Tab-separated table of C-alpha atoms in Angstrom:
chain	number	residue	atom	x	y	z
A	1	MET	CA	-30.621	-125.242	92.397
A	2	SER	CA	-29.428	-121.839	93.486
A	3	TRP	CA	-27.152	-120.222	96.050
A	4	ASP	CA	-28.469	-119.489	99.547
A	5	ARG	CA	-27.664	-116.313	101.496
A	6	ASN	CA	-24.412	-117.681	102.861
A	7	GLN	CA	-23.242	-118.962	99.488
A	8	MET	CA	-23.931	-115.550	97.934
A	9	ALA	CA	-21.972	-113.897	100.745
A	10	ALA	CA	-19.129	-116.409	100.293
A	11	ARG	CA	-19.020	-115.636	96.567
A	12	ALA	CA	-18.770	-111.909	97.316
A	13	ALA	CA	-15.988	-112.624	99.816
A	14	GLN	CA	-13.893	-114.085	96.992
A	15	GLU	CA	-13.567	-110.512	95.676
A	16	LEU	CA	-11.737	-109.402	98.822
A	17	GLN	CA	-8.015	-108.795	98.484
A	18	ASP	CA	-5.346	-108.657	101.131
A	19	GLY	CA	-5.099	-105.173	102.627
A	20	TYR	CA	-8.525	-103.989	101.465
A	21	TYR	CA	-10.611	-101.543	103.497
A	22	VAL	CA	-14.209	-102.682	103.068
A	23	ASN	CA	-17.690	-101.421	103.937
A	24	LEU	CA	-20.441	-104.038	104.167
A	25	GLY	CA	-24.114	-103.121	103.893
A	26	ILE	CA	-26.950	-104.468	106.019
A	27	GLY	CA	-28.429	-107.974	105.451
A	28	ILE	CA	-26.638	-110.521	103.234
A	29	PRO	CA	-23.619	-108.185	102.777
A	30	THR	CA	-22.969	-108.349	106.545
A	31	LEU	CA	-22.520	-112.138	106.175
A	32	VAL	CA	-19.522	-111.553	103.888
A	33	ALA	CA	-17.459	-111.026	107.064
A	34	ASN	CA	-17.953	-114.725	107.923
A	35	HIS	CA	-16.343	-115.874	104.660
A	36	ILE	CA	-13.114	-113.881	104.393
A	37	PRO	CA	-10.648	-116.180	102.553
A	38	GLU	CA	-7.707	-117.704	104.401
A	39	GLY	CA	-4.610	-115.516	104.208
A	40	VAL	CA	-6.554	-112.383	103.262
A	41	GLU	CA	-6.566	-109.574	105.794
A	42	VAL	CA	-9.241	-106.927	105.375
A	43	THR	CA	-10.314	-104.044	107.622
A	44	LEU	CA	-14.067	-103.494	107.886
A	45	GLN	CA	-15.343	-99.936	108.085
A	46	SER	CA	-18.609	-99.040	109.758
A	47	GLU	CA	-19.949	-95.706	108.546
A	48	ASN	CA	-21.170	-94.682	111.991
A	49	GLY	CA	-17.497	-94.155	112.822
A	50	MET	CA	-15.249	-97.188	113.192
A	51	LEU	CA	-12.465	-99.001	111.384
A	52	GLY	CA	-11.784	-102.585	112.390
A	53	ILE	CA	-15.169	-104.134	113.225
A	54	GLY	CA	-14.839	-107.154	115.504
A	55	PRO	CA	-17.288	-110.069	115.836
A	56	PHE	CA	-20.530	-109.890	117.824
A	57	PRO	CA	-19.633	-109.494	121.524
A	58	TYR	CA	-19.902	-112.089	124.256
A	59	GLU	CA	-22.946	-111.493	126.465
A	60	ASP	CA	-20.830	-109.909	129.221
A	61	GLU	CA	-19.043	-107.583	126.765
A	62	ILE	CA	-22.140	-105.924	125.274
A	63	ASP	CA	-21.673	-102.153	125.090
A	64	ALA	CA	-24.421	-99.755	124.008
A	65	ASP	CA	-21.713	-97.344	122.789
A	66	LEU	CA	-20.324	-99.923	120.369
A	67	ILE	CA	-22.602	-100.682	117.424
A	68	ASN	CA	-22.327	-101.116	113.663
A	69	ALA	CA	-24.223	-99.161	111.022
A	70	GLY	CA	-27.074	-101.680	111.296
A	71	LYS	CA	-27.300	-100.636	114.977
A	72	GLN	CA	-26.266	-104.133	116.108
A	73	THR	CA	-23.889	-104.554	119.041
A	74	ILE	CA	-20.348	-105.474	117.939
A	75	SER	CA	-16.875	-105.748	119.494
A	76	GLU	CA	-13.599	-103.961	118.822
A	77	LEU	CA	-10.217	-105.327	117.728
A	78	THR	CA	-6.804	-104.286	119.036
A	79	SER	CA	-6.336	-102.473	115.685
A	80	SER	CA	-9.697	-100.635	115.751
A	81	SER	CA	-10.126	-96.869	115.611
A	82	TYR	CA	-13.099	-94.574	116.181
A	83	PHE	CA	-13.979	-91.267	114.535
A	84	GLY	CA	-16.948	-89.006	113.905
A	85	SER	CA	-19.405	-89.136	111.001
A	86	ALA	CA	-17.708	-86.380	108.987
A	87	ASP	CA	-14.361	-88.220	109.077
A	88	SER	CA	-16.093	-91.493	108.345
A	89	PHE	CA	-17.712	-90.172	105.202
A	90	ALA	CA	-14.571	-88.329	104.170
A	91	MET	CA	-13.050	-91.819	103.969
A	92	ILE	CA	-15.962	-93.057	101.908
A	93	ARG	CA	-16.472	-90.031	99.670
A	94	GLY	CA	-12.746	-89.401	99.303
A	95	GLY	CA	-12.229	-92.736	97.551
A	96	HIS	CA	-10.257	-94.368	100.385
A	97	ILE	CA	-12.482	-97.439	100.748
A	98	ASP	CA	-11.578	-100.223	98.315
A	99	LEU	CA	-14.802	-102.181	98.156
A	100	THR	CA	-18.409	-102.092	99.293
A	101	VAL	CA	-21.022	-104.834	99.188
A	102	LEU	CA	-24.624	-103.611	99.117
A	103	GLY	CA	-28.111	-104.986	98.700
A	104	ALA	CA	-30.399	-103.623	95.975
A	105	MET	CA	-34.029	-103.604	94.889
A	106	GLU	CA	-33.101	-102.992	91.235
A	107	VAL	CA	-29.947	-102.793	89.123
A	108	ALA	CA	-30.066	-101.543	85.532
A	109	GLN	CA	-27.946	-102.812	82.664
A	110	ASN	CA	-26.009	-99.509	82.637
A	111	GLY	CA	-24.996	-99.928	86.292
A	112	ASP	CA	-27.656	-97.704	87.901
A	113	ILE	CA	-28.817	-98.912	91.314
A	114	ALA	CA	-32.041	-98.348	93.278
A	115	ASN	CA	-32.078	-99.483	96.903
A	116	TRP	CA	-33.484	-96.775	99.139
A	117	MET	CA	-37.152	-96.157	98.613
A	118	ILE	CA	-40.431	-97.448	97.212
A	119	PRO	CA	-42.667	-94.400	96.694
A	120	GLY	CA	-45.725	-94.469	98.930
A	121	LYS	CA	-44.574	-97.648	100.653
A	122	MET	CA	-41.108	-97.832	102.132
A	123	ILE	CA	-39.753	-94.564	103.456
A	124	LYS	CA	-36.726	-95.515	105.469
A	125	GLY	CA	-34.191	-93.349	103.656
A	126	MET	CA	-30.866	-93.871	101.931
A	127	GLY	CA	-28.608	-93.829	104.991
A	128	GLY	CA	-25.039	-93.978	103.665
A	129	ALA	CA	-25.824	-95.852	100.435
A	130	MET	CA	-25.641	-92.835	98.102
A	131	ASP	CA	-22.264	-91.856	99.566
A	132	LEU	CA	-20.927	-95.401	99.278
A	133	VAL	CA	-21.883	-95.854	95.622
A	134	ALA	CA	-20.510	-92.403	94.770
A	135	GLY	CA	-17.181	-92.783	96.557
A	136	VAL	CA	-16.049	-96.394	96.954
A	137	LYS	CA	-13.691	-97.804	94.320
A	138	LYS	CA	-15.543	-101.065	93.644
A	139	ILE	CA	-19.292	-101.634	94.107
A	140	ILE	CA	-20.663	-105.159	94.433
A	141	VAL	CA	-24.417	-105.739	94.644
A	142	VAL	CA	-25.666	-108.919	96.299
A	143	MET	CA	-29.380	-109.508	95.754
A	144	ASP	CA	-31.985	-112.148	94.951
A	145	HIS	CA	-32.228	-112.575	91.205
A	146	CYS	CA	-35.973	-111.935	91.247
A	147	ALA	CA	-38.302	-110.031	93.566
A	148	LYS	CA	-40.772	-111.935	95.766
A	149	ASP	CA	-43.422	-111.694	93.037
A	150	GLY	CA	-41.015	-113.284	90.551
A	151	SER	CA	-40.236	-110.127	88.581
A	152	PRO	CA	-36.599	-109.620	87.480
A	153	LYS	CA	-34.409	-107.206	89.459
A	154	PHE	CA	-31.611	-106.907	86.868
A	155	ILE	CA	-33.487	-104.850	84.313
A	156	PRO	CA	-33.037	-102.432	81.374
A	157	ILE	CA	-33.867	-99.235	83.324
A	158	CYS	CA	-34.551	-98.795	87.048
A	159	THR	CA	-38.176	-97.968	87.853
A	160	LEU	CA	-37.566	-96.994	91.515
A	161	PRO	CA	-35.857	-93.798	92.713
A	162	LEU	CA	-32.111	-94.126	92.068
A	163	THR	CA	-29.332	-94.396	94.614
A	164	GLY	CA	-26.604	-93.800	92.052
A	165	ILE	CA	-26.071	-93.739	88.298
A	166	ASN	CA	-23.631	-96.018	86.471
A	167	VAL	CA	-21.858	-97.193	89.621
A	168	VAL	CA	-22.249	-100.992	89.947
A	169	ASP	CA	-19.248	-103.168	89.015
A	170	MET	CA	-20.496	-106.638	89.916
A	171	ILE	CA	-23.853	-108.304	90.643
A	172	ILE	CA	-24.066	-111.511	92.636
A	173	THR	CA	-27.512	-113.140	92.758
A	174	ASP	CA	-28.732	-116.527	93.947
A	175	LEU	CA	-28.400	-117.706	90.330
A	176	ALA	CA	-25.358	-116.056	88.781
A	177	VAL	CA	-22.553	-113.502	88.821
A	178	PHE	CA	-22.356	-110.582	86.371
A	179	HIS	CA	-19.299	-108.405	86.035
A	180	ARG	CA	-18.064	-105.521	83.916
A	181	THR	CA	-14.490	-104.359	83.565
A	182	ASP	CA	-15.300	-100.637	83.428
A	183	HIS	CA	-18.277	-98.275	83.521
A	184	ASP	CA	-18.491	-98.009	79.714
A	185	SER	CA	-18.840	-101.763	79.186
A	186	PRO	CA	-21.921	-103.963	79.434
A	187	PHE	CA	-22.250	-106.613	82.150
A	188	LYS	CA	-21.099	-110.138	81.302
A	189	LEU	CA	-22.390	-113.339	82.856
A	190	ILE	CA	-19.219	-114.839	84.350
A	191	GLU	CA	-20.475	-117.539	86.673
A	192	LEU	CA	-23.528	-119.710	87.364
A	193	ALA	CA	-24.717	-121.167	90.661
A	194	LEU	CA	-24.416	-124.941	90.802
A	195	GLY	CA	-27.058	-126.583	88.586
A	196	VAL	CA	-28.249	-123.282	87.048
A	197	THR	CA	-28.048	-122.800	83.271
A	198	ALA	CA	-27.431	-119.629	81.286
A	199	GLU	CA	-30.850	-120.126	79.673
A	200	GLN	CA	-32.534	-120.129	83.080
A	201	VAL	CA	-30.710	-116.919	83.994
A	202	ALA	CA	-31.653	-115.300	80.685
A	203	ALA	CA	-35.306	-116.238	81.200
A	204	LYS	CA	-35.327	-114.416	84.546
A	205	THR	CA	-33.407	-111.328	83.394
A	206	THR	CA	-34.695	-108.451	81.287
A	207	ALA	CA	-31.401	-106.524	81.250
A	208	ASP	CA	-29.069	-106.968	78.273
A	209	PHE	CA	-25.856	-108.763	79.192
A	210	LEU	CA	-23.055	-110.642	77.452
A	211	ILE	CA	-22.575	-114.378	77.859
B	1	MET	CA	-17.323	-67.879	132.510
B	2	LYS	CA	-19.283	-70.729	133.934
B	3	LYS	CA	-20.308	-73.481	131.528
B	4	ILE	CA	-21.674	-76.037	133.938
B	5	TYR	CA	-25.415	-76.059	134.519
B	6	PRO	CA	-27.283	-78.101	137.129
B	7	ASP	CA	-29.718	-79.773	134.729
B	8	ALA	CA	-30.940	-79.883	131.141
B	9	ALA	CA	-33.846	-77.450	131.601
B	10	THR	CA	-31.562	-74.789	133.084
B	11	ALA	CA	-28.960	-75.377	130.382
B	12	LEU	CA	-31.561	-74.639	127.701
B	13	ASP	CA	-32.978	-71.603	129.479
B	14	GLY	CA	-33.222	-68.601	127.145
B	15	LEU	CA	-32.140	-70.565	124.054
B	16	LEU	CA	-35.457	-71.954	122.855
B	17	PHE	CA	-38.056	-70.426	120.526
B	18	ASP	CA	-40.796	-71.734	118.252
B	19	GLY	CA	-39.696	-72.404	114.669
B	20	MET	CA	-36.033	-72.769	115.570
B	21	HIS	CA	-33.493	-74.976	113.790
B	22	LEU	CA	-31.578	-77.624	115.717
B	23	CYS	CA	-28.831	-80.156	115.139
B	24	VAL	CA	-29.172	-83.205	117.364
B	25	GLY	CA	-26.323	-85.744	117.561
B	26	GLY	CA	-26.473	-89.520	117.741
B	27	PHE	CA	-26.757	-92.522	115.463
B	28	GLY	CA	-29.871	-94.560	116.096
B	29	LEU	CA	-30.114	-94.474	119.890
B	30	CYS	CA	-26.310	-94.514	120.264
B	31	GLY	CA	-24.934	-91.263	121.649
B	32	ILE	CA	-28.188	-89.300	121.645
B	33	PRO	CA	-28.513	-86.319	124.016
B	34	GLU	CA	-31.464	-87.828	125.830
B	35	ARG	CA	-31.608	-85.441	128.799
B	36	LEU	CA	-31.632	-82.420	126.485
B	37	ILE	CA	-34.285	-84.003	124.249
B	38	ASP	CA	-36.455	-84.616	127.322
B	39	ALA	CA	-35.986	-80.982	128.316
B	40	LEU	CA	-37.033	-79.838	124.830
B	41	GLN	CA	-40.181	-81.879	125.208
B	42	GLU	CA	-40.933	-80.419	128.630
B	43	ALA	CA	-40.305	-76.878	127.380
B	44	GLY	CA	-42.984	-77.489	124.722
B	45	VAL	CA	-41.191	-75.474	122.039
B	46	LYS	CA	-42.885	-76.047	118.671
B	47	ASN	CA	-42.451	-76.056	114.872
B	48	LEU	CA	-38.910	-77.312	115.155
B	49	THR	CA	-36.690	-78.106	112.180
B	50	ILE	CA	-34.255	-80.781	113.295
B	51	ALA	CA	-31.199	-82.091	111.472
B	52	SER	CA	-30.441	-85.514	112.924
B	53	ASN	CA	-29.270	-88.678	111.206
B	54	ASN	CA	-32.269	-90.588	112.570
B	55	ALA	CA	-35.554	-89.646	114.165
B	56	GLY	CA	-35.296	-91.899	117.198
B	57	ILE	CA	-37.665	-94.818	117.503
B	58	ASP	CA	-41.204	-94.855	118.882
B	59	ASN	CA	-41.056	-93.006	122.201
B	60	GLU	CA	-37.244	-92.977	122.427
B	61	GLY	CA	-34.983	-90.064	121.541
B	62	LEU	CA	-36.480	-87.692	118.983
B	63	GLY	CA	-39.419	-90.107	118.708
B	64	LYS	CA	-40.687	-88.364	121.861
B	65	LEU	CA	-40.778	-84.965	120.152
B	66	LEU	CA	-42.578	-86.484	117.174
B	67	ARG	CA	-45.191	-87.962	119.464
B	68	SER	CA	-45.724	-84.588	121.165
B	69	ARG	CA	-46.010	-82.966	117.702
B	70	GLN	CA	-43.223	-80.460	118.262
B	71	VAL	CA	-41.402	-81.189	115.007
B	72	LYS	CA	-42.287	-79.466	111.741
B	73	LYS	CA	-39.447	-80.837	109.635
B	74	MET	CA	-36.729	-83.476	109.887
B	75	ILE	CA	-33.478	-83.494	107.895
B	76	SER	CA	-32.346	-87.118	108.146
B	77	SER	CA	-30.751	-89.967	106.232
B	78	TYR	CA	-32.523	-92.946	107.783
B	79	VAL	CA	-35.840	-93.052	109.616
B	80	GLY	CA	-36.720	-96.753	109.767
B	81	GLU	CA	-38.004	-98.465	112.900
B	82	ASN	CA	-40.302	-95.564	113.737
B	83	LYS	CA	-44.043	-96.042	113.228
B	84	GLU	CA	-45.135	-92.610	114.438
B	85	PHE	CA	-42.664	-90.972	112.063
B	86	GLU	CA	-44.042	-93.016	109.179
B	87	ARG	CA	-47.620	-92.153	110.082
B	88	GLN	CA	-46.966	-88.397	110.322
B	89	PHE	CA	-44.910	-88.410	107.125
B	90	LEU	CA	-47.436	-90.355	105.046
B	91	SER	CA	-50.314	-88.167	106.292
B	92	GLY	CA	-48.384	-85.011	105.389
B	93	GLU	CA	-48.170	-83.704	108.979
B	94	LEU	CA	-44.378	-83.947	109.021
B	95	GLU	CA	-42.008	-82.537	106.426
B	96	VAL	CA	-38.922	-84.631	105.683
B	97	GLU	CA	-35.780	-83.767	103.775
B	98	PHE	CA	-33.921	-86.989	103.060
B	99	CYS	CA	-30.236	-86.221	103.037
B	100	PRO	CA	-27.508	-88.808	102.331
B	101	GLN	CA	-25.666	-89.589	105.544
B	102	GLY	CA	-22.279	-88.384	104.331
B	103	THR	CA	-23.796	-85.250	102.866
B	104	LEU	CA	-25.513	-84.546	106.203
B	105	ALA	CA	-22.234	-84.987	108.094
B	106	GLU	CA	-20.378	-82.772	105.622
B	107	ARG	CA	-23.129	-80.125	105.656
B	108	CYS	CA	-22.627	-79.867	109.421
B	109	ARG	CA	-18.835	-79.901	109.184
B	110	ALA	CA	-18.950	-77.242	106.455
B	111	GLY	CA	-21.562	-75.082	108.182
B	112	GLY	CA	-19.531	-75.184	111.373
B	113	ALA	CA	-16.398	-74.166	109.480
B	114	GLY	CA	-18.012	-71.145	107.811
B	115	ILE	CA	-18.394	-72.884	104.446
B	116	PRO	CA	-21.872	-72.118	103.049
B	117	GLY	CA	-21.822	-74.757	100.313
B	118	PHE	CA	-19.730	-77.483	98.714
B	119	TYR	CA	-19.861	-79.806	95.710
B	120	THR	CA	-20.215	-83.562	96.044
B	121	LYS	CA	-20.721	-86.571	93.769
B	122	THR	CA	-23.124	-88.120	96.248
B	123	GLY	CA	-26.674	-88.049	94.887
B	124	VAL	CA	-25.855	-86.985	91.321
B	125	GLY	CA	-28.657	-88.119	89.014
B	126	THR	CA	-30.997	-88.973	91.905
B	127	GLN	CA	-33.953	-87.254	93.619
B	128	VAL	CA	-31.442	-85.695	96.000
B	129	ALA	CA	-30.046	-83.630	93.108
B	130	GLU	CA	-33.413	-82.123	92.162
B	131	GLY	CA	-33.278	-78.328	92.157
B	132	LYS	CA	-29.563	-78.242	92.982
B	133	GLU	CA	-26.798	-76.712	90.888
B	134	VAL	CA	-24.730	-79.275	88.947
B	135	LYS	CA	-21.129	-78.442	88.139
B	136	SER	CA	-18.559	-80.431	86.220
B	137	PHE	CA	-15.022	-80.795	87.584
B	138	ASP	CA	-12.465	-82.708	85.491
B	139	GLY	CA	-15.244	-84.292	83.450
B	140	GLU	CA	-17.349	-85.492	86.405
B	141	ASP	CA	-20.627	-84.024	87.658
B	142	TYR	CA	-21.067	-82.799	91.220
B	143	ILE	CA	-24.013	-81.189	92.989
B	144	LEU	CA	-24.015	-78.161	95.252
B	145	GLU	CA	-25.012	-78.876	98.852
B	146	ARG	CA	-25.513	-76.208	101.518
B	147	GLY	CA	-23.762	-76.073	104.861
B	148	ILE	CA	-25.958	-76.306	107.959
B	149	PHE	CA	-25.704	-73.699	110.700
B	150	ALA	CA	-28.430	-74.209	113.274
B	151	ASP	CA	-29.748	-72.007	116.077
B	152	LEU	CA	-28.821	-74.674	118.609
B	153	CYS	CA	-26.827	-77.923	118.647
B	154	LEU	CA	-27.447	-80.644	121.218
B	155	ILE	CA	-24.822	-83.325	121.702
B	156	LYS	CA	-23.898	-86.165	124.036
B	157	GLY	CA	-20.310	-86.819	125.119
B	158	TRP	CA	-18.628	-89.217	127.521
B	159	LYS	CA	-16.478	-86.958	129.691
B	160	ALA	CA	-15.805	-83.246	129.738
B	161	ASP	CA	-13.588	-81.134	131.910
B	162	LYS	CA	-14.898	-78.006	133.613
B	163	ALA	CA	-13.530	-75.869	130.761
B	164	GLY	CA	-15.685	-77.803	128.266
B	165	ASN	CA	-13.005	-79.950	126.604
B	166	LEU	CA	-14.792	-83.137	125.717
B	167	VAL	CA	-14.181	-86.747	124.721
B	168	PHE	CA	-16.590	-89.207	123.182
B	169	ARG	CA	-16.692	-92.961	123.712
B	170	LYS	CA	-16.453	-95.569	120.921
B	171	THR	CA	-19.137	-95.279	118.216
B	172	ALA	CA	-21.184	-92.856	120.328
B	173	ARG	CA	-19.057	-90.102	118.759
B	174	ASN	CA	-20.819	-90.281	115.347
B	175	PHE	CA	-22.754	-87.084	114.472
B	176	ASN	CA	-22.034	-85.511	117.846
B	177	ALA	CA	-18.594	-84.491	116.582
B	178	PRO	CA	-19.558	-82.499	113.461
B	179	MET	CA	-22.865	-81.268	114.901
B	180	ALA	CA	-21.179	-79.701	117.925
B	181	THR	CA	-19.703	-77.128	115.552
B	182	ALA	CA	-22.731	-76.554	113.310
B	183	GLY	CA	-24.630	-73.832	115.083
B	184	LYS	CA	-24.687	-70.605	117.076
B	185	ILE	CA	-24.513	-72.431	120.378
B	186	CYS	CA	-23.839	-76.015	121.446
B	187	VAL	CA	-25.133	-77.544	124.653
B	188	ALA	CA	-23.506	-80.826	125.667
B	189	GLU	CA	-24.533	-83.490	128.128
B	190	VAL	CA	-21.901	-85.925	129.393
B	191	GLU	CA	-21.651	-88.898	131.720
B	192	GLU	CA	-19.019	-87.292	133.910
B	193	ILE	CA	-17.588	-83.819	134.450
B	194	ILE	CA	-13.955	-83.904	135.557
B	195	GLU	CA	-11.343	-81.404	136.673
B	196	VAL	CA	-9.357	-79.349	134.203
B	197	GLY	CA	-6.072	-81.133	133.551
B	198	GLU	CA	-7.471	-84.631	133.809
B	199	LEU	CA	-7.812	-84.977	130.032
B	200	ASP	CA	-4.678	-85.289	127.914
B	201	PRO	CA	-4.703	-82.154	125.691
B	202	ASP	CA	-3.487	-84.344	122.820
B	203	ALA	CA	-6.467	-86.666	123.167
B	204	ILE	CA	-9.364	-84.196	123.282
B	205	HIS	CA	-12.015	-84.927	120.636
B	206	LEU	CA	-13.926	-81.658	120.921
B	207	PRO	CA	-12.086	-78.504	122.042
B	208	SER	CA	-13.842	-76.371	124.654
B	209	ILE	CA	-14.595	-73.497	122.258
B	210	TYR	CA	-17.549	-75.453	120.866
B	211	VAL	CA	-19.092	-76.400	124.209
B	212	LYS	CA	-20.948	-73.358	125.553
B	213	ARG	CA	-23.086	-75.078	128.158
B	214	LEU	CA	-22.547	-78.401	129.860
B	215	ILE	CA	-24.474	-80.759	132.100
B	216	ASP	CA	-23.727	-84.028	133.830
B	217	GLY	CA	-26.667	-86.152	132.681
B	218	SER	CA	-25.765	-89.305	134.603
B	219	PRO	CA	-26.892	-91.908	135.402
B	220	TYR	CA	-27.565	-93.283	131.923
B	221	ASP	CA	-29.489	-96.398	131.078
B	222	LYS	CA	-28.340	-96.712	127.464
B	223	LYS	CA	-30.718	-98.368	125.050
B	224	ILE	CA	-29.681	-100.978	122.466
B	225	GLU	CA	-31.697	-101.402	119.282
B	226	PHE	CA	-30.354	-104.760	118.091
B	227	ARG	CA	-28.677	-106.842	120.744
B	228	MET	CA	-26.345	-109.351	119.058
B	229	THR	CA	-23.992	-111.760	120.842
B	230	ARG	CA	-21.866	-114.827	120.173
B	231	GLU	CA	-21.350	-117.898	122.353
B	232	ARG	CA	-18.088	-118.654	124.089
B	233	GLU	CA	-16.531	-121.689	122.401
B	234	ASP	CA	-14.532	-122.859	125.393
B	235	ALA	CA	-17.641	-123.497	127.520
B	236	ALA	CA	-16.607	-127.123	128.097
């Protein structure tokens, strides 16, 4: 057994606290918005220049001038605000965003993250990821535990070009959750997906971690 | 002082030269100065270095200038969804400087404010830091990034008055705001030009000093990259 995309997103959503300003990455992280716990109010930031992201619009409300950072059409809330890219990243780089949830291709045991390029193959660019990991207070990575070829993604040292060094606070995979209390501590396995054992996780992980 | 020009080609008259540096606003296809980009293509100016968050998509936005081989170098943060870009980059025909999105925005803001460089944590320890000065402040490392000050900035706004005061609409503001300031001259295209006095002076996003030339580019048929919707629940 393991968690599916929605269960991973729901697990990440448990880290949200009332009053948080949050930036969600593209893919599974975007799904976190569907699992915000009852009684918790968070404001979602979109780095293309918006605070207070609303749900996808109704067909007759679609507006080409209103998109999220994944370039998907969205809607606004009565509490929303708009701003330019420099202000948006001043929020991010200035440490004003409480939490970000990002995908990753690799995370190292020291908290390094690689999620923007595969040399010679994928050349899309880092977008806002390097700014987010450098400036946001808490960094959560949500990713499959292993790559498509079965190789571990939580590893001793990243092999791909880095997005940031020693920045990740929590890793949520389809098998388990790892957390560390500060950037000098090692990651600890704190939770297992239903039916998954610590031995199974260890067998699919090359990074050192505490149990 | 007349800022209003009849069309994009006239608005760019006398400003273009081969090898020039440009800042072009927009995020994806949202808020891109499409009339001015078309005019650049028609003018045939070559060997351009363009700072823009994205490079358009195939045959839309800056994708058109890539296809016509007018671009020597892009300074961008994200260039996905663009096959021609990928082809030219992988074959070595196109130079690319990947720049983190926040660093790109701040480089424009700084350049436009007369600040030639600044230190940031973004990119420390990554490829982005290669060849850049590292300086420690209060025990943390930062890298030196340069401000951008282009020969010409092209932006898209929503409305402007005849003096050049301008407002953006929703998330189409994005890079248009900092890039309007980041060069010797900024040419803006808007959806509507209105009379002076019709905009609330307290609600102007871009003061007229930055807008040197202005065109009404309407009508616009704005493109959407990923069209997402939800169903109405009360359909019964």
